[in-house]
Amino acid sequence: MAQPDPFESATKQVNDACDVLGINDKGIRDYLIMPNRFLRVKVPVKMDDGKIRVFTGFRCQHNNDRGPYKGGIRYFDPEGGVKYMEREVMALSSWMTWKCAVVDIPLGGAKGGVFVNPKKEKLSDGELERLTRQFASRIAEVIGPQKDIPAPDVYTTGKEMTQIMDTFTKMNGNNYSPGTITGKPIPMGGSLARDVATGLGNSYCIREAAKILNIELKGAKVVLQGFGNASTFSGVYLEKLGAKCIAASDSKGSILVPDGFKVQELIDWKQKEGSVVGYPGSKEISTEELLTTECDVLVPGALENQITAAIAEKLKCKIIGEAANGPTLPEADPILYKKGIFVIPDILANSGGVCISYLEWVQNNMGYYWTFDEVASKMEVKIVKGLKDMYELSKKHNIDNRKAAMVLAVSRVLEAFNHKGIWP
Ligand code: NAD
């Protein structure tokens, strides 16, 4: 395997949390680490030219001690091939368990996907729909509103989620079951606020961190790495709290606007010009310059592995709100801790998405739908409590926030397991 094994990283994080909690029993550690079930399926699809092509799909269910499994379905073709994707899906399912537990939502962790890149392979709409429905039919026996609730992920959208829900419904005697899946379009039983959830949740975390650090958010300087869903809405909601965004980036480059820009104006510019680069009054800078710009809040909201040890040494921010998954390398964490930078780890900072998914499922189960403000305020309660609980543990054990978030999550799952025990 050419790349580092993601499931090894997930395993190490659980072991580190067990070290802090004084859990030395290997059986308990294995229980927390290993997925409950890994399903690998063959997905045969009749292509437009009449030939049959067989894809490989997965659903990994890591832990359901606290509630039904929850996690995305991605269409992806990572460099390491099918074997690597298996390990990646296992790791991601484990991280979903901890992400749900850290914000105390009654769901477990899962992840799935098909080894395919629909964009690169230029699959037609018909081919993609047949692939999606075939995959749904092959995992149908392990998913369901009270069993395992998938959601969109890399290269899947509300369209695929609707097709999965419809396939599942038809396979179950037309039993209307919108709670089979989340991330659905609003007319299909989706939730308000899902489109902004990750950035909004991150802004709640940053607001609470600023209170802890006694930082006034009015006029605080914000740097956004990436200018997609997670980072843009982090910017939009921080701006509503009075902060000023001064730098942003996308795949084409990075810009600095020392006096600040209005997020909506940069969104409009990017829509028209295809990139943040060239925004009037901005100066083009390198990725390293963007990350190390002097600011109050840094939002790494695009890619993994951005904050290396070398970058961490040079950071001049007070709070990091990790909207992206895995933007910080493990080697950087001790440096950030020593520098006193308040890191809001990804499993908490970007948990707004899964919080609203949970609330979508609750609304589906009730058959009654809340307003945007009702949904947002229910998410706020979960996220604010998660941040406070994490911070208390970091103080209690003298550990960094990332480790504290894992300790919190692992202890919550373990508590549920201890109540249930093993049966039969
Ligand atoms: P997105 O596709 O909407 O945006 C990604 C952004 O990153 C784009 O602006 C793109 O131009 C930019 N980008 C790509 N390469 C870059 C580079 N080299 N340098 C700087 N910017 C670059 O994706 P998203 O949904 O915002 O997801 C971003 C991250 O947030 C991912 O790690 C994702 O897993 C995580 N996340 C997102 C959500 C969500 O609900 N959207 C939830 C949890 C986690």
Coordinates of C-alpha atoms in Angstrom, one line a residue, residues 17-423:
A17 CA -7.9 7.9 23.9
C18 CA -7.8 4.5 25.8
D19 CA -4.4 5.5 27.2
V20 CA -5.8 8.6 28.7
L21 CA -8.9 6.8 30.0
G22 CA -6.7 4.1 31.5
I23 CA -8.4 1.3 29.4
N24 CA -5.7 -1.3 29.2
D25 CA -7.9 -4.3 28.4
K26 CA -7.0 -5.4 24.9
G27 CA -10.4 -6.9 24.3
I28 CA -12.1 -3.6 25.0
R29 CA -9.7 -1.8 22.7
D30 CA -10.3 -4.3 19.9
Y31 CA -14.0 -3.9 20.4
L32 CA -13.7 -0.1 20.0
I33 CA -11.4 -0.3 17.0
M34 CA -12.8 -3.0 14.8
P35 CA -15.9 -2.4 12.6
N36 CA -19.0 -4.5 13.4
R37 CA -19.5 -5.4 9.8
F38 CA -17.8 -4.9 6.4
L39 CA -20.0 -5.6 3.4
R40 CA -18.3 -5.8 0.0
V41 CA -20.7 -6.1 -3.0
K42 CA -20.6 -6.6 -6.7
V43 CA -22.5 -3.9 -8.6
P44 CA -23.2 -5.0 -12.2
V45 CA -24.5 -2.3 -14.5
K46 CA -25.7 -2.4 -18.0
M47 CA -23.9 0.5 -19.7
D48 CA -25.3 2.6 -22.6
D49 CA -23.4 0.5 -25.2
G50 CA -25.2 -2.6 -24.0
K51 CA -22.2 -4.1 -22.3
I52 CA -22.2 -5.1 -18.6
R53 CA -19.6 -3.6 -16.3
V54 CA -19.0 -4.8 -12.8
F55 CA -18.2 -2.2 -10.1
T56 CA -17.2 -2.9 -6.5
G57 CA -19.1 -1.3 -3.6
F58 CA -18.8 -1.3 0.2
R59 CA -20.7 -0.5 3.3
C60 CA -18.7 -0.6 6.5
Q61 CA -20.7 -0.4 9.8
H62 CA -18.3 0.5 12.6
N63 CA -20.4 0.8 15.8
N64 CA -24.1 1.1 16.7
D65 CA -24.0 1.0 20.5
R66 CA -25.5 4.5 20.7
G67 CA -28.0 4.2 17.8
P68 CA -28.4 3.3 14.1
Y69 CA -25.3 3.5 11.9
K70 CA -24.8 6.8 10.1
G71 CA -22.4 7.8 7.4
G72 CA -21.9 8.9 3.8
I73 CA -21.8 7.0 0.5
R74 CA -19.0 8.2 -1.8
Y75 CA -18.3 7.4 -5.4
F76 CA -14.5 7.6 -5.5
D77 CA -11.4 6.0 -7.0
P78 CA -8.5 6.7 -4.6
E79 CA -5.0 6.3 -5.9
G80 CA -4.3 3.1 -3.9
G81 CA -7.2 1.3 -5.7
V82 CA -9.9 -0.9 -4.3
K83 CA -7.8 -2.3 -1.4
Y84 CA -7.0 1.2 -0.3
M85 CA -10.6 2.3 -0.5
E86 CA -11.5 -0.6 1.8
R87 CA -9.2 0.7 4.4
E88 CA -10.3 4.3 3.9
V89 CA -14.0 3.3 4.3
M90 CA -13.1 1.4 7.5
A91 CA -11.3 4.5 8.9
L92 CA -14.1 6.9 7.8
S93 CA -16.7 4.7 9.4
S94 CA -14.8 4.8 12.7
W95 CA -14.5 8.6 12.5
M96 CA -18.2 8.8 12.0
T97 CA -18.8 6.8 15.3
W98 CA -16.6 9.4 17.2
K99 CA -18.1 12.4 15.4
C100 CA -21.7 11.4 16.4
A101 CA -20.6 10.7 19.9
V102 CA -18.7 13.9 20.4
V103 CA -21.9 16.0 19.8
D104 CA -23.9 13.4 21.6
I105 CA -26.3 12.4 18.8
P106 CA -27.8 9.0 19.2
L107 CA -26.3 7.5 16.1
G108 CA -23.3 5.2 15.3
G109 CA -20.8 5.2 12.6
A110 CA -20.7 3.9 9.0
K111 CA -19.3 4.7 5.6
G112 CA -19.7 3.3 2.1
G113 CA -19.2 3.8 -1.5
V114 CA -18.5 2.5 -4.9
F115 CA -15.1 2.4 -6.5
V116 CA -15.9 4.7 -9.4
N117 CA -15.2 8.3 -10.5
P118 CA -18.3 9.3 -12.4
K119 CA -16.8 12.6 -13.5
K120 CA -13.6 11.2 -14.8
E121 CA -15.3 8.3 -16.5
K122 CA -18.1 10.6 -17.9
L123 CA -20.9 8.2 -16.9
S124 CA -24.2 9.2 -18.4
D125 CA -27.2 10.1 -16.1
G126 CA -28.8 6.8 -17.0
E127 CA -25.6 4.8 -16.2
L128 CA -25.2 6.6 -12.9
E129 CA -28.8 6.0 -11.9
R130 CA -28.6 2.3 -12.8
L131 CA -25.3 2.0 -10.8
T132 CA -26.9 3.8 -7.8
R133 CA -30.1 1.7 -7.8
Q134 CA -28.1 -1.5 -8.2
F135 CA -25.8 -0.6 -5.3
A136 CA -28.8 0.4 -3.2
S137 CA -30.4 -3.0 -3.9
R138 CA -27.2 -4.8 -2.9
I139 CA -26.9 -3.0 0.5
A140 CA -30.7 -2.9 1.1
E141 CA -30.6 -5.7 3.6
V142 CA -28.2 -3.8 5.9
I143 CA -29.6 -0.3 5.7
G144 CA -32.9 1.2 6.9
P145 CA -34.3 4.0 9.1
Q146 CA -33.7 2.1 12.3
K147 CA -30.5 0.2 11.1
D148 CA -28.2 2.3 9.0
I149 CA -28.9 5.7 7.5
P150 CA -26.5 6.8 4.6
A151 CA -26.0 10.3 3.3
P152 CA -24.2 12.1 0.4
D153 CA -20.4 12.2 0.3
V154 CA -17.7 12.7 -2.3
Y155 CA -19.3 12.8 -5.8
T156 CA -22.8 11.9 -4.5
T157 CA -25.7 14.4 -4.1
G158 CA -29.3 14.6 -3.1
K159 CA -30.2 13.1 -6.5
E160 CA -28.4 9.8 -5.7
M161 CA -29.9 9.8 -2.2
T162 CA -33.4 10.1 -3.6
Q163 CA -32.7 7.2 -5.9
I164 CA -31.4 5.1 -3.0
M165 CA -34.5 6.0 -0.9
D166 CA -36.8 5.2 -3.8
T167 CA -35.1 1.8 -4.5
F168 CA -35.3 0.9 -0.8
T169 CA -38.9 1.9 -0.5
K170 CA -39.9 -0.1 -3.6
M171 CA -38.0 -3.2 -2.3
N172 CA -40.0 -2.9 1.0
G173 CA -43.5 -3.1 -0.4
N174 CA -43.7 0.7 -1.0
N175 CA -43.4 1.4 2.7
Y176 CA -42.7 5.2 2.7
S177 CA -39.4 5.5 4.5
P178 CA -37.7 8.9 4.0
G179 CA -35.6 8.3 7.1
T180 CA -33.7 5.6 5.2
I181 CA -31.3 8.3 4.0
T182 CA -30.4 11.9 4.7
G183 CA -29.2 14.8 2.6
K184 CA -32.4 14.6 0.5
P185 CA -33.8 17.5 -1.5
I186 CA -36.4 19.5 0.6
P187 CA -39.4 18.1 -1.3
M188 CA -38.2 14.6 -0.7
G189 CA -38.1 15.1 3.1
G190 CA -34.8 17.0 3.4
S191 CA -34.1 19.4 6.2
L192 CA -33.7 23.2 6.0
A193 CA -30.2 24.4 7.0
R194 CA -28.5 21.2 5.6
D195 CA -26.8 23.3 2.8
V196 CA -25.2 25.6 5.3
A197 CA -24.8 23.2 8.2
T198 CA -21.1 22.6 8.2
G199 CA -20.1 26.2 8.1
L200 CA -22.8 27.3 10.5
G201 CA -21.7 24.6 13.0
N202 CA -18.1 25.7 12.6
S203 CA -19.0 29.3 13.3
Y204 CA -20.8 28.2 16.6
C205 CA -17.6 26.4 17.6
I206 CA -15.4 29.4 16.8
R207 CA -17.7 31.7 18.7
E208 CA -17.5 29.6 21.8
A209 CA -13.7 29.2 21.5
A210 CA -13.4 33.0 21.2
K211 CA -15.4 33.4 24.4
I212 CA -13.0 31.0 26.2
L213 CA -10.0 32.9 24.9
N214 CA -11.7 36.3 25.6
I215 CA -11.3 37.3 21.9
E216 CA -13.8 39.9 20.6
L217 CA -15.2 38.5 17.3
K218 CA -16.2 41.9 16.2
G219 CA -13.4 43.0 13.8
A220 CA -11.6 39.7 14.3
K221 CA -9.6 38.6 11.2
V222 CA -10.5 35.4 9.5
V223 CA -8.5 33.4 6.8
L224 CA -10.4 30.8 4.8
Q225 CA -8.5 28.0 3.0
G226 CA -10.8 26.8 0.2
F227 CA -13.9 28.6 -0.9
G228 CA -16.4 25.8 -1.3
N229 CA -19.4 24.8 0.9
A230 CA -17.7 24.2 4.3
S231 CA -15.3 27.2 4.2
T232 CA -17.7 29.8 2.5
F233 CA -20.5 29.3 5.0
S234 CA -18.0 29.4 7.9
G235 CA -17.1 32.8 6.5
V236 CA -20.7 33.9 6.0
Y237 CA -21.7 33.1 9.6
L238 CA -18.5 34.5 11.1
E239 CA -19.1 37.7 9.2
K240 CA -22.6 37.8 10.8
L241 CA -20.9 37.7 14.2
G242 CA -18.9 40.8 13.2
A243 CA -15.6 39.1 12.0
K244 CA -13.8 40.3 8.8
C245 CA -12.5 37.8 6.2
I246 CA -9.2 38.9 4.8
A247 CA -7.9 35.9 2.8
A248 CA -9.3 33.0 0.9
S249 CA -8.2 30.3 -1.6
D250 CA -9.4 27.7 -4.1
S251 CA -7.8 25.2 -6.4
K252 CA -6.5 28.0 -8.7
G253 CA -4.8 30.1 -6.0
S254 CA -4.9 32.2 -2.8
I255 CA -5.7 35.9 -2.3
L256 CA -5.2 38.4 0.5
V257 CA -7.4 41.5 0.9
P258 CA -5.8 43.3 3.9
D259 CA -8.9 45.5 4.6
G260 CA -11.2 42.6 4.3
F261 CA -13.9 41.5 1.8
K262 CA -17.6 40.8 1.9
V263 CA -18.0 37.0 1.6
Q264 CA -21.1 37.3 -0.6
E265 CA -19.2 39.6 -3.0
L266 CA -16.3 37.1 -3.3
I267 CA -18.9 34.3 -3.9
D268 CA -20.4 36.4 -6.7
W269 CA -16.9 37.0 -8.2
K270 CA -16.0 33.4 -8.1
Q271 CA -19.3 32.4 -9.7
K272 CA -18.6 34.9 -12.6
E273 CA -14.8 34.4 -12.9
G274 CA -14.4 30.7 -11.8
S275 CA -11.9 31.5 -9.0
V276 CA -11.3 33.8 -6.1
V277 CA -8.1 34.8 -7.9
G278 CA -8.2 38.3 -9.5
Y279 CA -10.8 39.7 -7.0
P280 CA -10.5 43.5 -7.2
G281 CA -8.2 44.9 -4.6
S282 CA -6.6 41.6 -3.7
K283 CA -3.0 40.4 -3.8
E284 CA -2.2 36.9 -5.0
I285 CA -0.2 34.9 -2.3
S286 CA 1.1 31.4 -1.9
T287 CA -0.7 28.6 0.0
E288 CA 1.9 28.9 2.8
E289 CA 1.5 32.7 2.9
L290 CA -2.3 32.2 3.2
L291 CA -2.0 29.7 6.1
T292 CA 0.5 31.8 7.9
T293 CA -1.2 35.1 7.5
E294 CA -1.6 36.9 10.8
C295 CA -5.2 36.5 11.9
D296 CA -7.5 35.6 14.8
V297 CA -9.2 32.6 13.1
L298 CA -7.9 30.2 10.5
V299 CA -10.4 28.0 8.8
P300 CA -8.7 25.1 6.9
G301 CA -11.8 24.2 4.8
A302 CA -10.5 22.5 1.7
L303 CA -8.0 19.6 1.9
E304 CA -6.4 17.2 4.3
N305 CA -2.7 17.3 5.4
Q306 CA -2.3 21.2 5.1
I307 CA -0.9 22.0 8.5
T308 CA 2.4 20.3 8.7
A309 CA 4.9 20.7 11.6
A310 CA 6.8 23.3 9.5
I311 CA 3.6 25.3 8.8
A312 CA 2.4 24.9 12.5
E313 CA 5.6 26.6 13.6
K314 CA 4.8 29.6 11.5
L315 CA 1.1 30.0 12.2
K316 CA 0.0 33.4 13.5
C317 CA -3.6 32.6 14.4
K318 CA -5.4 32.1 17.8
I319 CA -8.1 29.7 16.8
I320 CA -8.2 27.0 14.1
G321 CA -11.7 25.8 13.1
E322 CA -11.1 22.6 11.1
A323 CA -14.0 22.7 8.6
A324 CA -12.1 20.2 6.3
N325 CA -11.5 16.6 7.4
G326 CA -8.0 15.9 8.5
P327 CA -6.3 19.2 7.6
T328 CA -3.7 18.9 10.4
L329 CA -1.0 16.3 10.4
P330 CA -0.5 14.5 13.8
E331 CA 3.1 15.9 13.9
A332 CA 1.7 19.4 14.1
D333 CA -0.6 18.9 17.1
P334 CA 2.0 19.1 19.8
I335 CA 3.4 22.3 18.2
L336 CA -0.1 24.0 18.1
Y337 CA -0.8 22.9 21.7
K338 CA 2.5 24.4 22.9
K339 CA 1.9 27.6 21.0
G340 CA -1.5 27.9 22.8
I341 CA -3.5 27.9 19.5
F342 CA -7.1 26.7 20.2
V343 CA -7.7 23.9 17.7
I344 CA -11.3 22.9 17.1
P345 CA -10.7 19.4 15.7
D346 CA -12.5 18.3 12.6
I347 CA -14.8 15.8 14.3
L348 CA -16.3 18.7 16.2
A349 CA -15.8 21.7 13.9
N350 CA -17.4 20.1 10.9
S351 CA -20.0 18.0 12.8
G352 CA -22.8 20.5 11.8
G353 CA -23.4 18.3 8.7
V354 CA -24.1 15.2 10.7
C355 CA -26.1 17.1 13.3
I356 CA -28.5 18.4 10.7
S357 CA -28.6 14.9 9.1
Y358 CA -29.7 13.6 12.5
L359 CA -32.3 16.3 12.7
E360 CA -33.5 15.5 9.2
W361 CA -34.0 11.9 10.3
V362 CA -35.8 13.0 13.4
Q363 CA -38.2 15.1 11.3
N364 CA -38.7 12.2 8.9
N365 CA -39.6 9.9 11.8
M366 CA -42.1 12.5 13.2
G367 CA -43.5 13.4 9.8
Y368 CA -43.3 17.1 10.9
Y369 CA -40.9 19.7 9.7
W370 CA -39.1 22.5 11.6
T371 CA -38.2 26.0 10.4
F372 CA -34.6 27.0 9.6
D373 CA -34.2 28.7 12.9
E374 CA -35.6 25.7 14.8
V375 CA -33.2 23.3 13.1
A376 CA -30.2 25.7 13.6
S377 CA -30.9 26.2 17.3
K378 CA -31.2 22.5 17.9
M379 CA -27.9 22.0 16.2
E380 CA -26.3 24.9 18.2
V381 CA -27.3 23.2 21.5
K382 CA -25.5 20.0 20.5
I383 CA -22.4 21.7 19.1
V384 CA -21.9 24.2 22.0
K385 CA -22.2 21.4 24.5
G386 CA -19.7 19.2 22.6
L387 CA -17.2 22.0 22.6
K388 CA -17.6 22.7 26.3
D389 CA -17.4 19.0 27.2
M390 CA -14.2 18.7 25.1
Y391 CA -12.6 21.8 26.6
E392 CA -13.3 20.5 30.2
L393 CA -11.6 17.2 29.4
S394 CA -8.6 18.9 27.8
K395 CA -8.1 20.9 31.0
K396 CA -8.8 17.9 33.3
H397 CA -6.2 15.6 31.5
N398 CA -3.8 18.3 30.3
I399 CA -4.3 17.2 26.7
D400 CA -4.9 18.9 23.4
N401 CA -8.4 19.4 22.1
R402 CA -8.1 16.7 19.4
K403 CA -7.2 14.1 22.0
A404 CA -9.9 15.4 24.4
A405 CA -12.6 15.1 21.7
M406 CA -11.6 11.5 21.1
V407 CA -11.6 10.8 24.9
L408 CA -15.0 12.3 25.1
A409 CA -16.3 10.2 22.1
V410 CA -14.7 7.0 23.2
S411 CA -16.0 7.3 26.7
R412 CA -19.5 7.9 25.5
V413 CA -19.5 4.8 23.3
L414 CA -17.9 2.7 26.0
E415 CA -20.6 3.8 28.4
A416 CA -23.3 2.6 26.1
F417 CA -21.5 -0.7 25.5
N418 CA -21.1 -1.2 29.3
H419 CA -24.9 -0.8 29.7
K420 CA -25.6 -3.4 27.0
G421 CA -22.7 -5.8 27.3
I422 CA -22.4 -8.7 24.8
W423 CA -25.3 -10.8 23.8

